[in-house]
Amino acid sequence: MSRDPLVLGEVVGDVLDQFVKSATMRVVYEKELTNGTRLKQSAVANAPLIEIGGRDVRTLYTLVMVDADAPSPSNPTQREYLHWLVTDIPEGRDARFGGSHQYYHLL
């Protein structure tokens, strides 16, 4: 049985299909996050530092931040609520180098 927080939290299987990891990513708010980290609203008021590993700036990524069980796990009436998305992030750079930033709502 998998101990991956994304599987245990039913993100993989409900929000995402099974996948094979193809890139490394580092997300830092006040501290570096790992899968399954829970944060208070006050901790996420500002955009995080997001770095995508690699060296090929010709390879581009799209980053989507959703709340998989908004507004709460016990009352998921707004499932998969989109907070923001950034497109065209070059490999080896952080999300600020992306081509399009769309911020929809920050709780």
Short mmCIF file of N, CA, C and O in Angstrom, two decimals:
data_model
loop_
_atom_site.label_atom_id
_atom_site.label_comp_id
_atom_site.label_asym_id
_atom_site.label_seq_id
_atom_site.Cartn_x
_atom_site.Cartn_y
_atom_site.Cartn_z
N MET A 1 0.84 -1.18 0.00
CA MET A 1 0.00 0.00 0.00
C MET A 1 0.88 1.24 0.00
O MET A 1 1.86 1.33 0.73
N SER A 2 0.53 2.25 -0.79
CA SER A 2 1.32 3.46 -0.92
C SER A 2 1.18 4.34 0.31
O SER A 2 0.12 4.47 0.89
N ARG A 3 2.27 4.99 0.68
CA ARG A 3 2.26 5.95 1.78
C ARG A 3 2.41 7.38 1.25
O ARG A 3 2.62 8.29 2.01
N ASP A 4 2.30 7.55 -0.05
CA ASP A 4 2.38 8.87 -0.66
C ASP A 4 1.21 9.72 -0.16
O ASP A 4 0.05 9.31 -0.28
N PRO A 5 1.47 10.91 0.43
CA PRO A 5 0.38 11.74 0.95
C PRO A 5 -0.67 12.09 -0.10
O PRO A 5 -1.83 12.27 0.23
N LEU A 6 -0.27 12.19 -1.38
CA LEU A 6 -1.24 12.50 -2.42
C LEU A 6 -2.19 11.34 -2.68
O LEU A 6 -3.35 11.53 -3.03
N VAL A 7 -1.71 10.11 -2.47
CA VAL A 7 -2.57 8.93 -2.60
C VAL A 7 -3.43 8.78 -1.34
O VAL A 7 -4.64 8.58 -1.43
N LEU A 8 -2.80 8.90 -0.18
CA LEU A 8 -3.55 8.77 1.07
C LEU A 8 -4.64 9.83 1.20
O LEU A 8 -5.72 9.55 1.71
N GLY A 9 -4.35 11.04 0.74
CA GLY A 9 -5.34 12.11 0.79
C GLY A 9 -6.33 12.07 -0.35
O GLY A 9 -7.15 12.96 -0.50
N GLU A 10 -6.23 11.05 -1.18
CA GLU A 10 -7.12 10.81 -2.32
C GLU A 10 -7.05 11.89 -3.39
O GLU A 10 -7.97 12.06 -4.18
N VAL A 11 -5.94 12.64 -3.43
CA VAL A 11 -5.74 13.59 -4.52
C VAL A 11 -5.47 12.80 -5.79
O VAL A 11 -6.10 13.02 -6.82
N VAL A 12 -4.52 11.84 -5.70
CA VAL A 12 -4.30 10.93 -6.82
C VAL A 12 -5.40 9.89 -6.76
O VAL A 12 -5.62 9.25 -5.73
N GLY A 13 -6.12 9.78 -7.83
CA GLY A 13 -7.26 8.87 -7.88
C GLY A 13 -8.58 9.61 -7.92
O GLY A 13 -9.55 9.11 -8.47
N ASP A 14 -8.61 10.82 -7.34
CA ASP A 14 -9.83 11.61 -7.35
C ASP A 14 -9.63 12.86 -8.21
O ASP A 14 -10.34 13.08 -9.17
N VAL A 15 -8.63 13.66 -7.89
CA VAL A 15 -8.35 14.89 -8.64
C VAL A 15 -7.41 14.61 -9.80
O VAL A 15 -7.60 15.11 -10.90
N LEU A 16 -6.39 13.80 -9.57
CA LEU A 16 -5.38 13.46 -10.58
C LEU A 16 -5.43 11.98 -10.89
O LEU A 16 -5.67 11.17 -9.99
N ASP A 17 -5.15 11.63 -12.13
CA ASP A 17 -4.93 10.24 -12.48
C ASP A 17 -3.53 9.84 -12.00
O ASP A 17 -2.68 10.70 -11.73
N GLN A 18 -3.28 8.55 -11.92
CA GLN A 18 -1.93 8.07 -11.60
C GLN A 18 -0.95 8.68 -12.60
O GLN A 18 -1.30 8.88 -13.76
N PHE A 19 0.27 8.99 -12.17
CA PHE A 19 1.24 9.60 -13.06
C PHE A 19 2.64 9.17 -12.69
O PHE A 19 2.88 8.68 -11.59
N VAL A 20 3.55 9.36 -13.62
CA VAL A 20 4.96 9.10 -13.39
C VAL A 20 5.64 10.46 -13.27
O VAL A 20 5.50 11.32 -14.15
N LYS A 21 6.34 10.65 -12.19
CA LYS A 21 7.03 11.91 -11.94
C LYS A 21 8.05 12.17 -13.04
O LYS A 21 8.85 11.30 -13.37
N SER A 22 8.02 13.36 -13.63
CA SER A 22 8.94 13.68 -14.72
C SER A 22 9.80 14.90 -14.43
O SER A 22 10.67 15.23 -15.24
N ALA A 23 9.56 15.57 -13.31
CA ALA A 23 10.35 16.77 -12.98
C ALA A 23 10.38 16.92 -11.47
O ALA A 23 9.51 16.40 -10.77
N THR A 24 11.38 17.64 -10.99
CA THR A 24 11.43 17.96 -9.57
C THR A 24 10.92 19.38 -9.39
O THR A 24 11.08 20.23 -10.27
N MET A 25 10.31 19.61 -8.26
CA MET A 25 9.77 20.93 -7.98
C MET A 25 9.99 21.24 -6.51
O MET A 25 9.86 20.35 -5.65
N ARG A 26 10.31 22.47 -6.23
CA ARG A 26 10.52 22.92 -4.85
C ARG A 26 9.56 24.08 -4.61
O ARG A 26 9.52 25.03 -5.40
N VAL A 27 8.77 24.00 -3.53
CA VAL A 27 7.81 25.04 -3.18
C VAL A 27 8.15 25.54 -1.78
O VAL A 27 8.25 24.75 -0.84
N VAL A 28 8.31 26.87 -1.66
CA VAL A 28 8.68 27.46 -0.38
C VAL A 28 7.74 28.60 -0.04
O VAL A 28 7.61 29.56 -0.82
N TYR A 29 7.03 28.49 1.06
CA TYR A 29 6.30 29.61 1.64
C TYR A 29 7.20 30.13 2.74
O TYR A 29 8.21 30.74 2.45
N GLU A 30 6.89 29.86 3.99
CA GLU A 30 7.81 30.20 5.08
C GLU A 30 8.87 29.12 5.23
O GLU A 30 9.93 29.36 5.76
N LYS A 31 8.54 27.92 4.77
CA LYS A 31 9.46 26.79 4.79
C LYS A 31 9.21 25.97 3.54
O LYS A 31 8.19 26.12 2.87
N GLU A 32 10.14 25.08 3.22
CA GLU A 32 9.96 24.22 2.04
C GLU A 32 8.86 23.20 2.32
O GLU A 32 8.80 22.61 3.39
N LEU A 33 7.97 23.03 1.34
CA LEU A 33 6.85 22.12 1.50
C LEU A 33 7.17 20.74 0.94
O LEU A 33 7.99 20.61 0.04
N THR A 34 6.48 19.75 1.47
CA THR A 34 6.51 18.40 0.92
C THR A 34 5.06 18.01 0.66
O THR A 34 4.13 18.65 1.15
N ASN A 35 4.83 16.94 -0.10
CA ASN A 35 3.47 16.48 -0.36
C ASN A 35 2.74 16.24 0.95
O ASN A 35 3.27 15.61 1.86
N GLY A 36 1.53 16.74 1.02
CA GLY A 36 0.70 16.52 2.20
C GLY A 36 0.83 17.58 3.27
O GLY A 36 0.15 17.51 4.28
N THR A 37 1.68 18.59 3.06
CA THR A 37 1.83 19.66 4.04
C THR A 37 0.56 20.48 4.11
O THR A 37 0.03 20.90 3.09
N ARG A 38 0.07 20.71 5.30
CA ARG A 38 -1.11 21.57 5.50
C ARG A 38 -0.63 22.95 5.93
O ARG A 38 0.28 23.07 6.74
N LEU A 39 -1.28 23.97 5.38
CA LEU A 39 -0.90 25.34 5.69
C LEU A 39 -2.12 26.13 6.14
O LEU A 39 -3.23 25.91 5.65
N LYS A 40 -1.90 27.09 7.02
CA LYS A 40 -2.96 28.00 7.42
C LYS A 40 -3.12 29.05 6.33
O LYS A 40 -2.18 29.35 5.58
N GLN A 41 -4.32 29.64 6.25
CA GLN A 41 -4.57 30.67 5.24
C GLN A 41 -3.58 31.81 5.35
O GLN A 41 -3.11 32.33 4.34
N SER A 42 -3.22 32.21 6.55
CA SER A 42 -2.29 33.33 6.73
C SER A 42 -0.91 33.02 6.17
O SER A 42 -0.19 33.92 5.75
N ALA A 43 -0.55 31.75 6.11
CA ALA A 43 0.77 31.36 5.61
C ALA A 43 0.85 31.41 4.09
O ALA A 43 1.94 31.44 3.53
N VAL A 44 -0.31 31.45 3.42
CA VAL A 44 -0.31 31.42 1.96
C VAL A 44 -0.86 32.71 1.35
O VAL A 44 -1.30 32.73 0.20
N ALA A 45 -0.83 33.78 2.12
CA ALA A 45 -1.36 35.06 1.63
C ALA A 45 -0.55 35.59 0.45
O ALA A 45 -1.08 36.25 -0.43
N ASN A 46 0.74 35.28 0.44
CA ASN A 46 1.62 35.71 -0.65
C ASN A 46 2.01 34.50 -1.49
O ASN A 46 2.06 33.38 -0.99
N ALA A 47 2.32 34.75 -2.75
CA ALA A 47 2.73 33.67 -3.65
C ALA A 47 4.03 33.03 -3.14
O ALA A 47 4.91 33.73 -2.63
N PRO A 48 4.16 31.72 -3.29
CA PRO A 48 5.38 31.04 -2.85
C PRO A 48 6.49 31.18 -3.89
O PRO A 48 6.26 31.58 -5.03
N LEU A 49 7.69 30.82 -3.48
CA LEU A 49 8.80 30.62 -4.41
C LEU A 49 8.64 29.21 -4.93
O LEU A 49 8.52 28.27 -4.14
N ILE A 50 8.59 29.06 -6.24
CA ILE A 50 8.42 27.74 -6.85
C ILE A 50 9.51 27.55 -7.87
O ILE A 50 9.62 28.33 -8.82
N GLU A 51 10.33 26.53 -7.67
CA GLU A 51 11.43 26.23 -8.58
C GLU A 51 11.21 24.88 -9.23
O GLU A 51 10.87 23.92 -8.55
N ILE A 52 11.43 24.83 -10.54
CA ILE A 52 11.33 23.57 -11.28
C ILE A 52 12.74 23.17 -11.67
O ILE A 52 13.47 23.96 -12.27
N GLY A 53 13.13 21.94 -11.31
CA GLY A 53 14.48 21.47 -11.56
C GLY A 53 14.73 21.18 -13.03
O GLY A 53 13.81 21.02 -13.82
N GLY A 54 15.99 21.14 -13.37
CA GLY A 54 16.40 20.83 -14.74
C GLY A 54 17.27 21.93 -15.31
O GLY A 54 17.55 22.93 -14.66
N ARG A 55 17.68 21.72 -16.57
CA ARG A 55 18.61 22.67 -17.21
C ARG A 55 18.16 23.11 -18.59
O ARG A 55 18.78 23.97 -19.19
N ASP A 56 17.11 22.52 -19.12
CA ASP A 56 16.71 22.81 -20.49
C ASP A 56 15.61 23.88 -20.50
O ASP A 56 14.43 23.56 -20.36
N VAL A 57 15.98 25.15 -20.67
CA VAL A 57 15.00 26.24 -20.63
C VAL A 57 14.04 26.19 -21.81
O VAL A 57 13.07 26.94 -21.84
N ARG A 58 14.27 25.27 -22.77
CA ARG A 58 13.33 25.10 -23.88
C ARG A 58 12.14 24.23 -23.47
O ARG A 58 11.12 24.22 -24.14
N THR A 59 12.28 23.50 -22.35
CA THR A 59 11.20 22.68 -21.84
C THR A 59 10.35 23.55 -20.93
O THR A 59 10.86 24.13 -19.98
N LEU A 60 9.05 23.65 -21.22
CA LEU A 60 8.16 24.53 -20.49
C LEU A 60 7.12 23.74 -19.69
O LEU A 60 6.68 22.67 -20.12
N TYR A 61 6.73 24.28 -18.56
CA TYR A 61 5.76 23.64 -17.68
C TYR A 61 4.60 24.59 -17.39
O TYR A 61 4.75 25.80 -17.46
N THR A 62 3.48 24.01 -17.02
CA THR A 62 2.33 24.76 -16.53
C THR A 62 2.08 24.31 -15.10
O THR A 62 2.05 23.12 -14.82
N LEU A 63 1.91 25.26 -14.23
CA LEU A 63 1.69 24.98 -12.82
C LEU A 63 0.30 25.44 -12.43
O LEU A 63 -0.08 26.58 -12.71
N VAL A 64 -0.48 24.55 -11.84
CA VAL A 64 -1.85 24.85 -11.44
C VAL A 64 -1.99 24.60 -9.95
O VAL A 64 -1.64 23.53 -9.46
N MET A 65 -2.50 25.60 -9.23
CA MET A 65 -2.76 25.42 -7.80
C MET A 65 -4.26 25.37 -7.59
O MET A 65 -4.97 26.32 -7.88
N VAL A 66 -4.71 24.20 -7.13
CA VAL A 66 -6.12 24.01 -6.83
C VAL A 66 -6.27 23.57 -5.38
O VAL A 66 -5.37 22.99 -4.81
N ASP A 67 -7.41 23.87 -4.83
CA ASP A 67 -7.78 23.34 -3.53
C ASP A 67 -8.67 22.15 -3.82
O ASP A 67 -9.78 22.31 -4.34
N ALA A 68 -8.19 20.97 -3.52
CA ALA A 68 -8.88 19.75 -3.92
C ALA A 68 -10.18 19.49 -3.16
O ALA A 68 -11.01 18.72 -3.61
N ASP A 69 -10.37 20.13 -2.02
CA ASP A 69 -11.59 19.89 -1.25
C ASP A 69 -12.11 21.18 -0.61
O ASP A 69 -12.48 21.20 0.56
N ALA A 70 -12.17 22.26 -1.38
CA ALA A 70 -12.64 23.55 -0.87
C ALA A 70 -14.13 23.50 -0.57
O ALA A 70 -14.87 22.82 -1.28
N PRO A 71 -14.64 24.17 0.42
CA PRO A 71 -13.89 24.98 1.37
C PRO A 71 -13.27 24.18 2.50
O PRO A 71 -12.43 24.69 3.23
N SER A 72 -13.64 22.92 2.66
CA SER A 72 -13.03 22.10 3.70
C SER A 72 -13.19 20.63 3.35
O SER A 72 -14.09 20.27 2.58
N PRO A 73 -12.33 19.76 3.90
CA PRO A 73 -12.46 18.33 3.61
C PRO A 73 -13.82 17.75 4.03
O PRO A 73 -14.34 16.85 3.38
N SER A 74 -14.41 18.30 5.09
CA SER A 74 -15.70 17.77 5.54
C SER A 74 -16.88 18.34 4.77
O SER A 74 -17.97 17.81 4.83
N ASN A 75 -16.65 19.43 4.01
CA ASN A 75 -17.72 20.06 3.24
C ASN A 75 -17.18 20.50 1.88
O ASN A 75 -17.08 21.69 1.59
N PRO A 76 -16.81 19.55 1.02
CA PRO A 76 -16.18 19.90 -0.26
C PRO A 76 -17.19 20.32 -1.33
O PRO A 76 -17.37 19.67 -2.34
N THR A 77 -17.84 21.45 -1.13
CA THR A 77 -18.87 21.91 -2.06
C THR A 77 -18.29 22.61 -3.29
O THR A 77 -18.98 22.76 -4.29
N GLN A 78 -17.04 23.06 -3.21
CA GLN A 78 -16.39 23.74 -4.34
C GLN A 78 -15.17 22.94 -4.77
O GLN A 78 -14.08 23.49 -4.93
N ARG A 79 -15.34 21.66 -4.96
CA ARG A 79 -14.22 20.76 -5.28
C ARG A 79 -13.34 21.34 -6.37
O ARG A 79 -13.83 21.95 -7.31
N GLU A 80 -12.06 21.11 -6.20
CA GLU A 80 -11.06 21.51 -7.19
C GLU A 80 -11.16 22.99 -7.53
O GLU A 80 -11.17 23.39 -8.68
N TYR A 81 -11.17 23.82 -6.52
CA TYR A 81 -11.24 25.26 -6.69
C TYR A 81 -9.89 25.78 -7.20
O TYR A 81 -8.86 25.55 -6.58
N LEU A 82 -9.89 26.47 -8.31
CA LEU A 82 -8.67 26.98 -8.93
C LEU A 82 -8.27 28.29 -8.26
O LEU A 82 -9.01 29.26 -8.28
N HIS A 83 -7.07 28.30 -7.66
CA HIS A 83 -6.53 29.52 -7.06
C HIS A 83 -5.70 30.30 -8.07
O HIS A 83 -5.86 31.50 -8.19
N TRP A 84 -4.77 29.62 -8.74
CA TRP A 84 -3.96 30.30 -9.73
C TRP A 84 -3.30 29.31 -10.65
O TRP A 84 -3.23 28.13 -10.37
N LEU A 85 -2.82 29.85 -11.79
CA LEU A 85 -2.07 29.03 -12.72
C LEU A 85 -1.02 29.89 -13.41
O LEU A 85 -1.21 31.08 -13.60
N VAL A 86 0.11 29.27 -13.70
CA VAL A 86 1.21 29.92 -14.39
C VAL A 86 1.61 29.01 -15.55
O VAL A 86 1.82 27.82 -15.35
N THR A 87 1.71 29.56 -16.75
CA THR A 87 2.08 28.77 -17.92
C THR A 87 3.49 29.12 -18.37
O THR A 87 4.04 30.15 -17.99
N ASP A 88 4.05 28.26 -19.21
CA ASP A 88 5.33 28.50 -19.87
C ASP A 88 6.48 28.79 -18.90
O ASP A 88 7.27 29.69 -19.11
N ILE A 89 6.58 27.98 -17.84
CA ILE A 89 7.69 28.11 -16.90
C ILE A 89 8.85 27.30 -17.45
O ILE A 89 8.75 26.09 -17.61
N PRO A 90 9.99 27.95 -17.73
CA PRO A 90 11.14 27.20 -18.26
C PRO A 90 11.75 26.27 -17.21
O PRO A 90 11.84 26.64 -16.04
N GLU A 91 12.12 25.08 -17.65
CA GLU A 91 12.81 24.14 -16.76
C GLU A 91 14.04 24.81 -16.18
O GLU A 91 14.76 25.54 -16.88
N GLY A 92 14.28 24.60 -14.90
CA GLY A 92 15.45 25.17 -14.25
C GLY A 92 15.23 26.57 -13.72
O GLY A 92 16.16 27.18 -13.19
N ARG A 93 14.04 27.09 -13.85
CA ARG A 93 13.73 28.45 -13.39
C ARG A 93 12.61 28.38 -12.36
O ARG A 93 11.99 27.37 -12.15
N ASP A 94 12.32 29.55 -11.74
CA ASP A 94 11.18 29.57 -10.85
C ASP A 94 9.96 30.13 -11.57
O ASP A 94 10.07 30.65 -12.68
N ALA A 95 8.82 30.00 -10.95
CA ALA A 95 7.55 30.33 -11.61
C ALA A 95 7.45 31.79 -12.04
O ALA A 95 6.66 32.12 -12.92
N ARG A 96 8.24 32.67 -11.45
CA ARG A 96 8.22 34.08 -11.87
C ARG A 96 8.65 34.25 -13.31
O ARG A 96 8.37 35.26 -13.93
N PHE A 97 9.34 33.26 -13.87
CA PHE A 97 9.79 33.32 -15.27
C PHE A 97 8.73 32.80 -16.23
O PHE A 97 8.96 32.74 -17.43
N GLY A 98 7.57 32.39 -15.70
CA GLY A 98 6.49 31.90 -16.55
C GLY A 98 5.92 33.01 -17.42
O GLY A 98 6.05 34.20 -17.12
N GLY A 99 5.28 32.61 -18.52
CA GLY A 99 4.78 33.57 -19.48
C GLY A 99 3.46 34.19 -19.12
O GLY A 99 3.19 35.33 -19.44
N SER A 100 2.59 33.47 -18.43
CA SER A 100 1.26 33.98 -18.12
C SER A 100 0.92 33.62 -16.68
O SER A 100 0.97 32.46 -16.30
N HIS A 101 0.58 34.62 -15.90
CA HIS A 101 0.19 34.41 -14.51
C HIS A 101 -1.28 34.79 -14.36
O HIS A 101 -1.66 35.91 -14.67
N GLN A 102 -2.07 33.86 -13.92
CA GLN A 102 -3.50 34.12 -13.69
C GLN A 102 -3.82 33.80 -12.24
O GLN A 102 -3.71 32.66 -11.83
N TYR A 103 -4.17 34.82 -11.48
CA TYR A 103 -4.53 34.63 -10.09
C TYR A 103 -6.04 34.81 -9.98
O TYR A 103 -6.56 35.87 -10.30
N TYR A 104 -6.72 33.79 -9.55
CA TYR A 104 -8.17 33.82 -9.54
C TYR A 104 -8.73 34.23 -8.19
O TYR A 104 -9.65 35.01 -8.11
N HIS A 105 -8.20 33.68 -7.14
CA HIS A 105 -8.76 33.97 -5.83
C HIS A 105 -7.81 33.43 -4.78
O HIS A 105 -7.33 32.32 -4.90
N LEU A 106 -7.54 34.21 -3.80
CA LEU A 106 -6.79 33.73 -2.66
C LEU A 106 -7.69 33.82 -1.45
O LEU A 106 -8.24 34.89 -1.15
N LEU A 107 -7.90 32.71 -0.78
CA LEU A 107 -8.80 32.70 0.38
C LEU A 107 -8.19 33.48 1.51
O LEU A 107 -7.04 33.56 1.71
#
